[in-house]
Amino acid sequence: MRLIVPGTAGLTRHPLLDFRIDRRFEERHGGLERRVPGKRLKQISKRPTYVDLPTHPVDVPAGFAPSPPVKLVLGGSVAEEPCPDCAAGKRDCDACGGSGTQDCPKRVKCAGCGGGADACWSCGGTRNRGSRKPPANARTQARTRTDWCRRCGAHDMACPQCFGRQTMTCRVCEGKGHRPCDACGGSKRVRHKPCAGTGFFTTFVEAVITHPVQSDQERVPTPAHLWWPTRRAGWRRESLSNATDKLPADLPDTLRTQVEPQLARAKREVARRATLHFLPVARVMVVGDQEWVYFAFPERPETGGTLKVVRRPAKQRVVRLAGIAATAVVIAVLVAWLAVRAVG
Ligand SMILES: [Zn+2]
Ligand SMILES: [Zn+2]
Ligand SMILES: [Zn+2]
Ligand SMILES: [Zn+2]
Ligand SMILES: [Zn+2]
């Protein structure tokens, strides 16, 4: 609202708000078919059980920190069954078809020269002697080139591992062309992963109850030019821990409209913690004083509980001012304002 004291000043209300609410909800999901590997009937039967999920009593976690889910087992639902896809936890190896071996190249690229043109500094592996020049630093490397090339016959030019052939006998299979299967290591059988090699599954019906927390806030943020003085102002604080708690009677209507929708009890809400902070702020402009705008708000009760008045330049440029100006006009307007508050 805008209040005019004729001929003196204009007053508008700009109450500040900081409202925060944490709600804890409860969600129940039942009838979840579970199947875990192994013989675990004894172990899972030790878990807490439920019969009728909607009426099953569960404590609401204290506080509003994240809480672990409550897991329940439907009474009488735990059973063990043999794994249908393996024998005693093992299956024939798919990779080798149960043979235990796999194909392997008989010859592979030379590991010494990389199988390229360096196999021989004279022919480069092409049998064409002299078609390739030795590298510039061949003299220092020549010591390792003590073999003659089996391709072109040049002396002291061939890679000592492949003798110019570029390939070498496979070390894994030693040229046999087959090696033990990579997947089963030659044992022909592999551990069946789904049942973790146990040959059994344990089945049961589970329910999971979670208590997620959701936080919301409603704010009328403090403008930067009032941030410092209002930090130590007489903010009103209210704690609202029940949906039936009422907002304070002197909460300005604009803030009430903003906060009220947040107070309704939400679906599946089981606990809440809400804090309301608000600060009445009056903005006063004095006729004939174009330079300054005055802001007034209550002080903390322990510092006297009276009004604090600060002035700020009316222009866009904002200067932090330590000094406080309280003109007689401003005081007169604020007295009028307080009278209005007391009445309505
Ligand atoms: Zn299995
Ligand atoms: Zn091989
Ligand atoms: Zn050669
Ligand atoms: Zn080589
Ligand atoms: Zn295999």
CSV table of C-alpha atoms and ligand atoms in Angstrom, one decimal:
chain,number,residue,atom,x,y,z
A,1,MET,CA,0.0,0.0,0.0
A,2,ARG,CA,1.0,3.6,-0.4
A,3,LEU,CA,0.4,6.1,2.3
A,4,ILE,CA,0.6,9.8,1.7
A,5,VAL,CA,1.0,12.4,4.5
A,6,PRO,CA,-0.2,15.4,2.6
A,7,GLY,CA,2.5,17.9,1.7
A,8,THR,CA,5.3,16.1,3.6
A,9,ALA,CA,6.3,12.7,2.3
A,10,GLY,CA,5.3,9.5,0.6
A,11,LEU,CA,5.6,6.1,2.4
A,12,THR,CA,5.5,2.7,0.9
A,13,ARG,CA,5.9,-0.7,2.5
A,14,HIS,CA,8.6,-3.1,1.3
A,15,PRO,CA,8.6,-5.9,3.9
A,16,LEU,CA,11.4,-8.5,3.5
A,17,LEU,CA,10.8,-12.2,3.7
A,18,ASP,CA,12.8,-15.3,4.2
A,19,PHE,CA,10.6,-18.4,4.5
A,20,ARG,CA,12.1,-21.9,4.4
A,21,ILE,CA,10.3,-25.2,4.7
A,22,ASP,CA,11.6,-28.8,4.8
A,23,ARG,CA,9.1,-31.5,4.4
A,24,ARG,CA,9.6,-35.2,4.9
A,25,PHE,CA,7.4,-37.5,2.9
A,26,GLU,CA,6.8,-41.2,3.1
A,27,GLU,CA,6.6,-43.5,0.1
A,28,ARG,CA,5.8,-47.2,0.2
A,29,HIS,CA,6.5,-49.5,-2.7
A,30,GLY,CA,5.5,-53.2,-2.1
A,31,GLY,CA,5.2,-56.4,-4.0
A,32,LEU,CA,8.7,-56.1,-5.5
A,33,GLU,CA,9.8,-59.5,-6.9
A,34,ARG,CA,13.5,-60.0,-6.0
A,35,ARG,CA,15.9,-62.7,-7.1
A,36,VAL,CA,19.4,-62.8,-5.7
A,37,PRO,CA,22.2,-65.3,-6.4
A,38,GLY,CA,23.0,-67.9,-3.9
A,39,LYS,CA,21.4,-69.9,-1.1
A,40,ARG,CA,20.4,-67.0,1.2
A,41,LEU,CA,17.1,-68.2,2.7
A,42,LYS,CA,18.5,-68.0,6.3
A,43,GLN,CA,20.0,-64.6,5.8
A,44,ILE,CA,17.0,-62.9,4.1
A,45,SER,CA,14.6,-64.5,6.5
A,46,LYS,CA,16.3,-62.5,9.3
A,47,ARG,CA,15.2,-59.2,7.7
A,48,PRO,CA,12.1,-57.4,9.1
A,49,THR,CA,8.9,-58.7,7.5
A,50,TYR,CA,5.6,-57.2,6.6
A,51,VAL,CA,2.1,-58.6,6.0
A,52,ASP,CA,0.0,-55.6,5.1
A,53,LEU,CA,2.2,-52.8,3.7
A,54,PRO,CA,-0.3,-49.8,4.0
A,55,THR,CA,-0.8,-50.4,7.7
A,56,HIS,CA,2.7,-51.6,8.5
A,57,PRO,CA,4.1,-49.3,11.3
A,58,VAL,CA,7.4,-47.5,10.4
A,59,ASP,CA,9.1,-44.8,12.4
A,60,VAL,CA,9.5,-41.5,10.8
A,61,PRO,CA,13.2,-40.6,10.9
A,62,ALA,CA,14.1,-37.8,13.3
A,63,GLY,CA,15.4,-34.6,11.8
A,64,PHE,CA,15.6,-33.7,8.1
A,65,ALA,CA,18.9,-35.3,7.0
A,66,PRO,CA,18.7,-37.9,4.3
A,67,SER,CA,17.6,-41.3,5.7
A,68,PRO,CA,18.3,-44.8,4.5
A,69,PRO,CA,15.3,-46.7,2.9
A,70,VAL,CA,13.5,-49.3,5.1
A,71,LYS,CA,13.5,-52.6,3.4
A,72,LEU,CA,10.9,-55.3,4.4
A,73,VAL,CA,10.3,-58.8,3.2
A,74,LEU,CA,6.8,-60.2,2.7
A,75,GLY,CA,6.3,-62.8,5.4
A,76,GLY,CA,6.6,-66.4,4.0
A,77,SER,CA,7.8,-65.3,0.6
A,78,VAL,CA,11.5,-66.4,0.8
A,79,ALA,CA,12.4,-69.5,-1.2
A,80,GLU,CA,15.5,-71.0,-2.7
A,81,GLU,CA,15.5,-72.5,-6.2
A,82,PRO,CA,18.2,-74.1,-8.4
A,83,CYS,CA,19.6,-72.0,-11.2
A,84,PRO,CA,18.0,-73.3,-14.4
A,85,ASP,CA,20.8,-72.1,-16.7
A,86,CYS,CA,23.8,-74.0,-15.3
A,87,ALA,CA,25.0,-77.1,-13.6
A,88,ALA,CA,26.3,-76.5,-10.0
A,89,GLY,CA,27.2,-73.0,-10.9
A,90,LYS,CA,29.2,-73.8,-14.1
A,91,ARG,CA,28.4,-73.8,-17.8
A,92,ASP,CA,30.1,-74.8,-21.0
A,93,CYS,CA,32.4,-72.0,-22.2
A,94,ASP,CA,30.5,-70.0,-24.9
A,95,ALA,CA,33.7,-68.5,-26.4
A,96,CYS,CA,35.3,-71.9,-27.3
A,97,GLY,CA,32.1,-73.9,-27.5
A,98,GLY,CA,33.4,-76.1,-24.7
A,99,SER,CA,36.6,-77.2,-26.6
A,100,GLY,CA,39.0,-75.3,-24.3
A,101,THR,CA,41.0,-74.0,-27.2
A,102,GLN,CA,40.9,-71.2,-29.8
A,103,ASP,CA,42.6,-70.4,-33.0
A,104,CYS,CA,45.9,-68.5,-32.8
A,105,PRO,CA,48.1,-67.0,-35.7
A,106,LYS,CA,51.2,-69.1,-36.3
A,107,ARG,CA,53.3,-66.1,-37.2
A,108,VAL,CA,53.0,-62.6,-35.9
A,109,LYS,CA,54.6,-59.2,-36.7
A,110,CYS,CA,58.2,-59.0,-35.4
A,111,ALA,CA,58.3,-57.4,-32.0
A,112,GLY,CA,61.9,-56.2,-32.6
A,113,CYS,CA,61.5,-54.1,-35.7
A,114,GLY,CA,57.7,-53.7,-35.8
A,115,GLY,CA,57.4,-55.8,-38.9
A,116,GLY,CA,58.0,-52.8,-41.2
A,117,ALA,CA,60.8,-51.5,-43.5
A,118,ASP,CA,63.3,-51.6,-40.6
A,119,ALA,CA,63.4,-55.4,-40.8
A,120,CYS,CA,66.3,-54.9,-43.2
A,121,TRP,CA,68.2,-51.6,-43.8
A,122,SER,CA,69.1,-52.8,-47.3
A,123,CYS,CA,65.9,-54.2,-48.8
A,124,GLY,CA,63.3,-53.1,-46.2
A,125,GLY,CA,61.8,-56.6,-46.4
A,126,THR,CA,61.3,-56.4,-50.2
A,127,ARG,CA,64.2,-58.7,-51.3
A,128,ASN,CA,65.4,-55.8,-53.5
A,129,ARG,CA,68.9,-55.3,-52.1
A,130,GLY,CA,69.9,-51.6,-51.8
A,131,SER,CA,66.4,-50.3,-52.4
A,132,ARG,CA,66.5,-48.7,-48.9
A,133,LYS,CA,69.2,-46.5,-47.3
A,134,PRO,CA,70.3,-47.3,-43.7
A,135,PRO,CA,69.2,-44.7,-41.2
A,136,ALA,CA,71.6,-41.8,-40.6
A,137,ASN,CA,72.5,-43.1,-37.1
A,138,ALA,CA,73.0,-46.6,-38.4
A,139,ARG,CA,76.6,-46.6,-37.3
A,140,THR,CA,75.7,-46.6,-33.6
A,141,GLN,CA,72.8,-49.0,-34.2
A,142,ALA,CA,74.9,-51.3,-36.5
A,143,ARG,CA,76.1,-53.3,-33.5
A,144,THR,CA,72.8,-54.9,-33.1
A,145,ARG,CA,72.6,-55.6,-36.9
A,146,THR,CA,74.9,-58.6,-37.0
A,147,ASP,CA,72.7,-60.9,-39.1
A,148,TRP,CA,72.4,-61.3,-42.8
A,149,CYS,CA,69.0,-60.7,-44.3
A,150,ARG,CA,67.2,-63.9,-45.3
A,151,ARG,CA,65.4,-61.9,-47.9
A,152,CYS,CA,68.1,-60.1,-49.8
A,153,GLY,CA,71.3,-61.6,-48.4
A,154,ALA,CA,72.8,-58.3,-47.3
A,155,HIS,CA,75.2,-58.6,-44.3
A,156,ASP,CA,74.8,-56.8,-41.0
A,157,MET,CA,71.6,-55.2,-42.2
A,158,ALA,CA,68.8,-57.4,-40.8
A,159,CYS,CA,66.8,-57.2,-37.6
A,160,PRO,CA,68.3,-59.8,-35.2
A,161,GLN,CA,64.9,-61.1,-34.3
A,162,CYS,CA,63.3,-61.7,-37.7
A,163,PHE,CA,66.4,-61.7,-39.9
A,164,GLY,CA,64.6,-59.4,-42.4
A,165,ARG,CA,61.5,-61.6,-42.6
A,166,GLN,CA,59.3,-59.0,-40.8
A,167,THR,CA,57.4,-61.7,-39.0
A,168,MET,CA,58.3,-64.1,-36.2
A,169,THR,CA,56.9,-67.3,-34.8
A,170,CYS,CA,54.0,-66.6,-32.4
A,171,ARG,CA,55.3,-67.0,-28.9
A,172,VAL,CA,51.9,-67.7,-27.4
A,173,CYS,CA,51.2,-70.9,-29.5
A,174,GLU,CA,54.8,-71.5,-30.5
A,175,GLY,CA,53.6,-71.7,-34.1
A,176,LYS,CA,51.0,-74.4,-33.4
A,177,GLY,CA,48.0,-72.3,-34.6
A,178,HIS,CA,45.9,-72.8,-31.5
A,179,ARG,CA,46.1,-71.8,-27.8
A,180,PRO,CA,44.1,-72.3,-24.6
A,181,CYS,CA,40.7,-70.4,-24.7
A,182,ASP,CA,41.1,-66.9,-23.4
A,183,ALA,CA,37.7,-67.0,-21.7
A,184,CYS,CA,38.0,-70.3,-19.8
A,185,GLY,CA,41.7,-70.7,-19.7
A,186,GLY,CA,41.3,-74.1,-21.3
A,187,SER,CA,39.1,-75.5,-18.6
A,188,LYS,CA,36.1,-75.7,-21.0
A,189,ARG,CA,33.7,-74.7,-18.3
A,190,VAL,CA,33.1,-71.2,-16.8
A,191,ARG,CA,31.5,-69.8,-13.7
A,192,HIS,CA,27.9,-68.9,-14.3
A,193,LYS,CA,27.8,-65.2,-13.5
A,194,PRO,CA,24.0,-64.6,-12.9
A,195,CYS,CA,23.9,-67.1,-10.0
A,196,ALA,CA,27.5,-66.1,-8.9
A,197,GLY,CA,28.7,-69.6,-9.5
A,198,THR,CA,26.5,-71.0,-6.7
A,199,GLY,CA,23.9,-72.9,-8.8
A,200,PHE,CA,21.1,-71.4,-6.8
A,201,PHE,CA,18.9,-68.3,-6.5
A,202,THR,CA,16.9,-67.0,-3.5
A,203,THR,CA,13.6,-65.3,-4.3
A,204,PHE,CA,11.4,-63.2,-2.1
A,205,VAL,CA,8.9,-60.3,-2.3
A,206,GLU,CA,10.2,-57.0,-0.9
A,207,ALA,CA,8.8,-53.7,0.1
A,208,VAL,CA,10.8,-50.5,0.3
A,209,ILE,CA,9.7,-47.5,2.4
A,210,THR,CA,11.6,-44.2,1.8
A,211,HIS,CA,11.4,-40.9,3.6
A,212,PRO,CA,12.6,-38.3,1.1
A,213,VAL,CA,13.0,-34.7,2.2
A,214,GLN,CA,12.0,-31.7,0.0
A,215,SER,CA,13.0,-28.1,0.7
A,216,ASP,CA,11.3,-25.0,-0.5
A,217,GLN,CA,11.6,-21.4,0.1
A,218,GLU,CA,9.8,-18.1,-0.4
A,219,ARG,CA,11.7,-14.9,-0.3
A,220,VAL,CA,11.5,-11.2,-0.8
A,221,PRO,CA,15.3,-10.7,-1.0
A,222,THR,CA,17.0,-7.8,0.7
A,223,PRO,CA,18.2,-5.2,-1.8
A,224,ALA,CA,21.9,-4.8,-1.9
A,225,HIS,CA,21.8,-1.3,-0.5
A,226,LEU,CA,20.0,-2.4,2.6
A,227,TRP,CA,21.8,-5.7,3.1
A,228,TRP,CA,24.2,-4.5,5.7
A,229,PRO,CA,21.9,-2.5,8.0
A,230,THR,CA,19.1,-5.0,7.9
A,231,ARG,CA,21.4,-7.8,8.9
A,232,ARG,CA,21.2,-6.6,12.4
A,233,ALA,CA,17.6,-5.5,12.4
A,234,GLY,CA,14.7,-6.8,14.4
A,235,TRP,CA,13.6,-9.6,12.1
A,236,ARG,CA,10.6,-11.5,13.4
A,237,ARG,CA,11.1,-15.2,13.6
A,238,GLU,CA,8.4,-17.8,13.8
A,239,SER,CA,8.8,-21.6,13.8
A,240,LEU,CA,6.1,-23.6,12.1
A,241,SER,CA,6.3,-27.3,12.7
A,242,ASN,CA,2.7,-28.3,12.1
A,243,ALA,CA,0.3,-27.7,9.3
A,244,THR,CA,-2.1,-26.2,11.8
A,245,ASP,CA,0.4,-23.6,13.0
A,246,LYS,CA,-0.9,-20.1,12.2
A,247,LEU,CA,1.1,-17.3,10.6
A,248,PRO,CA,1.7,-14.3,12.9
A,249,ALA,CA,-1.2,-11.8,12.9
A,250,ASP,CA,1.1,-8.9,12.0
A,251,LEU,CA,2.5,-10.5,8.9
A,252,PRO,CA,2.0,-8.1,6.0
A,253,ASP,CA,-0.7,-9.2,3.6
A,254,THR,CA,1.7,-9.4,0.6
A,255,LEU,CA,3.9,-11.8,2.5
A,256,ARG,CA,0.9,-13.8,3.8
A,257,THR,CA,-0.3,-14.3,0.3
A,258,GLN,CA,3.2,-15.5,-0.7
A,259,VAL,CA,3.7,-17.9,2.2
A,260,GLU,CA,0.2,-19.4,2.7
A,261,PRO,CA,0.2,-21.7,-0.3
A,262,GLN,CA,3.4,-23.4,1.1
A,263,LEU,CA,1.7,-24.2,4.4
A,264,ALA,CA,-1.0,-26.6,3.1
A,265,ARG,CA,-0.2,-30.2,4.1
A,266,ALA,CA,1.2,-31.9,1.1
A,267,LYS,CA,0.2,-35.4,-0.1
A,268,ARG,CA,2.2,-38.1,1.9
A,269,GLU,CA,3.8,-35.5,4.1
A,270,VAL,CA,4.7,-36.9,7.5
A,271,ALA,CA,6.8,-34.2,9.1
A,272,ARG,CA,7.8,-30.6,8.5
A,273,ARG,CA,10.1,-27.9,9.8
A,274,ALA,CA,9.4,-24.3,8.7
A,275,THR,CA,10.9,-21.0,9.7
A,276,LEU,CA,9.5,-17.7,8.8
A,277,HIS,CA,11.7,-14.5,9.0
A,278,PHE,CA,10.2,-11.2,8.1
A,279,LEU,CA,11.1,-7.6,8.5
A,280,PRO,CA,8.7,-4.7,8.0
A,281,VAL,CA,10.5,-2.0,6.0
A,282,ALA,CA,9.1,1.5,5.2
A,283,ARG,CA,10.5,3.5,2.3
A,284,VAL,CA,10.0,7.2,2.8
A,285,MET,CA,10.4,10.0,0.3
A,286,VAL,CA,10.4,13.5,1.6
A,287,VAL,CA,8.9,16.2,-0.6
A,288,GLY,CA,11.5,18.8,-1.3
A,289,ASP,CA,14.4,16.4,-0.7
A,290,GLN,CA,15.1,14.8,-4.0
A,291,GLU,CA,18.5,13.6,-3.1
A,292,TRP,CA,17.7,11.0,-0.5
A,293,VAL,CA,15.4,8.1,0.2
A,294,TYR,CA,14.8,7.0,3.8
A,295,PHE,CA,14.3,3.4,4.9
A,296,ALA,CA,13.0,2.6,8.4
A,297,PHE,CA,12.7,-0.8,10.1
A,298,PRO,CA,12.5,-2.1,13.6
A,299,GLU,CA,15.7,-2.6,15.6
A,300,ARG,CA,16.3,-5.7,17.7
A,301,PRO,CA,14.5,-5.7,21.0
A,302,GLU,CA,17.8,-6.1,22.8
A,303,THR,CA,19.2,-2.9,21.2
A,304,GLY,CA,16.2,-0.8,22.3
A,305,GLY,CA,13.5,-2.1,20.0
A,306,THR,CA,12.9,1.3,18.3
A,307,LEU,CA,13.0,2.2,14.7
A,308,LYS,CA,16.2,2.3,12.7
A,309,VAL,CA,16.3,4.8,9.9
A,310,VAL,CA,18.9,4.8,7.1
A,311,ARG,CA,19.2,7.0,4.1
A,312,ARG,CA,20.3,6.1,0.6
A,313,PRO,CA,20.9,8.3,-2.4
A,314,ALA,CA,17.8,8.5,-4.5
A,315,LYS,CA,19.7,8.1,-7.7
A,316,GLN,CA,20.8,4.8,-9.2
A,317,ARG,CA,24.3,5.3,-7.8
A,318,VAL,CA,24.4,3.6,-4.4
A,319,VAL,CA,26.9,4.7,-1.7
A,320,ARG,CA,27.3,2.9,1.5
A,321,LEU,CA,26.8,5.5,4.3
A,322,ALA,CA,27.6,5.0,7.9
A,323,GLY,CA,25.7,8.1,8.9
A,324,ILE,CA,22.0,7.8,9.7
A,325,ALA,CA,19.8,10.8,8.9
A,326,ALA,CA,16.5,11.1,10.7
A,327,THR,CA,14.7,14.2,9.8
A,328,ALA,CA,11.7,15.5,11.7
A,329,VAL,CA,9.6,14.8,8.6
A,330,VAL,CA,10.6,11.2,8.5
A,331,ILE,CA,9.9,10.7,12.2
A,332,ALA,CA,6.5,12.3,11.8
A,333,VAL,CA,5.7,10.0,8.9
A,334,LEU,CA,6.8,6.9,10.8
A,335,VAL,CA,4.7,7.7,13.7
A,336,ALA,CA,1.8,7.8,11.3
A,337,TRP,CA,2.9,4.5,9.9
A,338,LEU,CA,3.1,2.8,13.3
A,339,ALA,CA,-0.4,4.1,14.1
A,340,VAL,CA,-1.7,2.5,10.9
A,341,ARG,CA,0.0,-0.8,11.8
A,342,ALA,CA,-1.4,-0.8,15.3
A,343,VAL,CA,-4.9,-0.3,13.9
A,344,GLY,CA,-4.8,-2.6,11.0
B,1,ZN,ZN,23.7,-70.6,-12.6
B,2,ZN,ZN,49.8,-68.1,-32.0
B,3,ZN,ZN,67.2,-57.5,-46.9
B,4,ZN,ZN,62.4,-57.9,-37.0
B,5,ZN,ZN,36.6,-71.5,-23.4
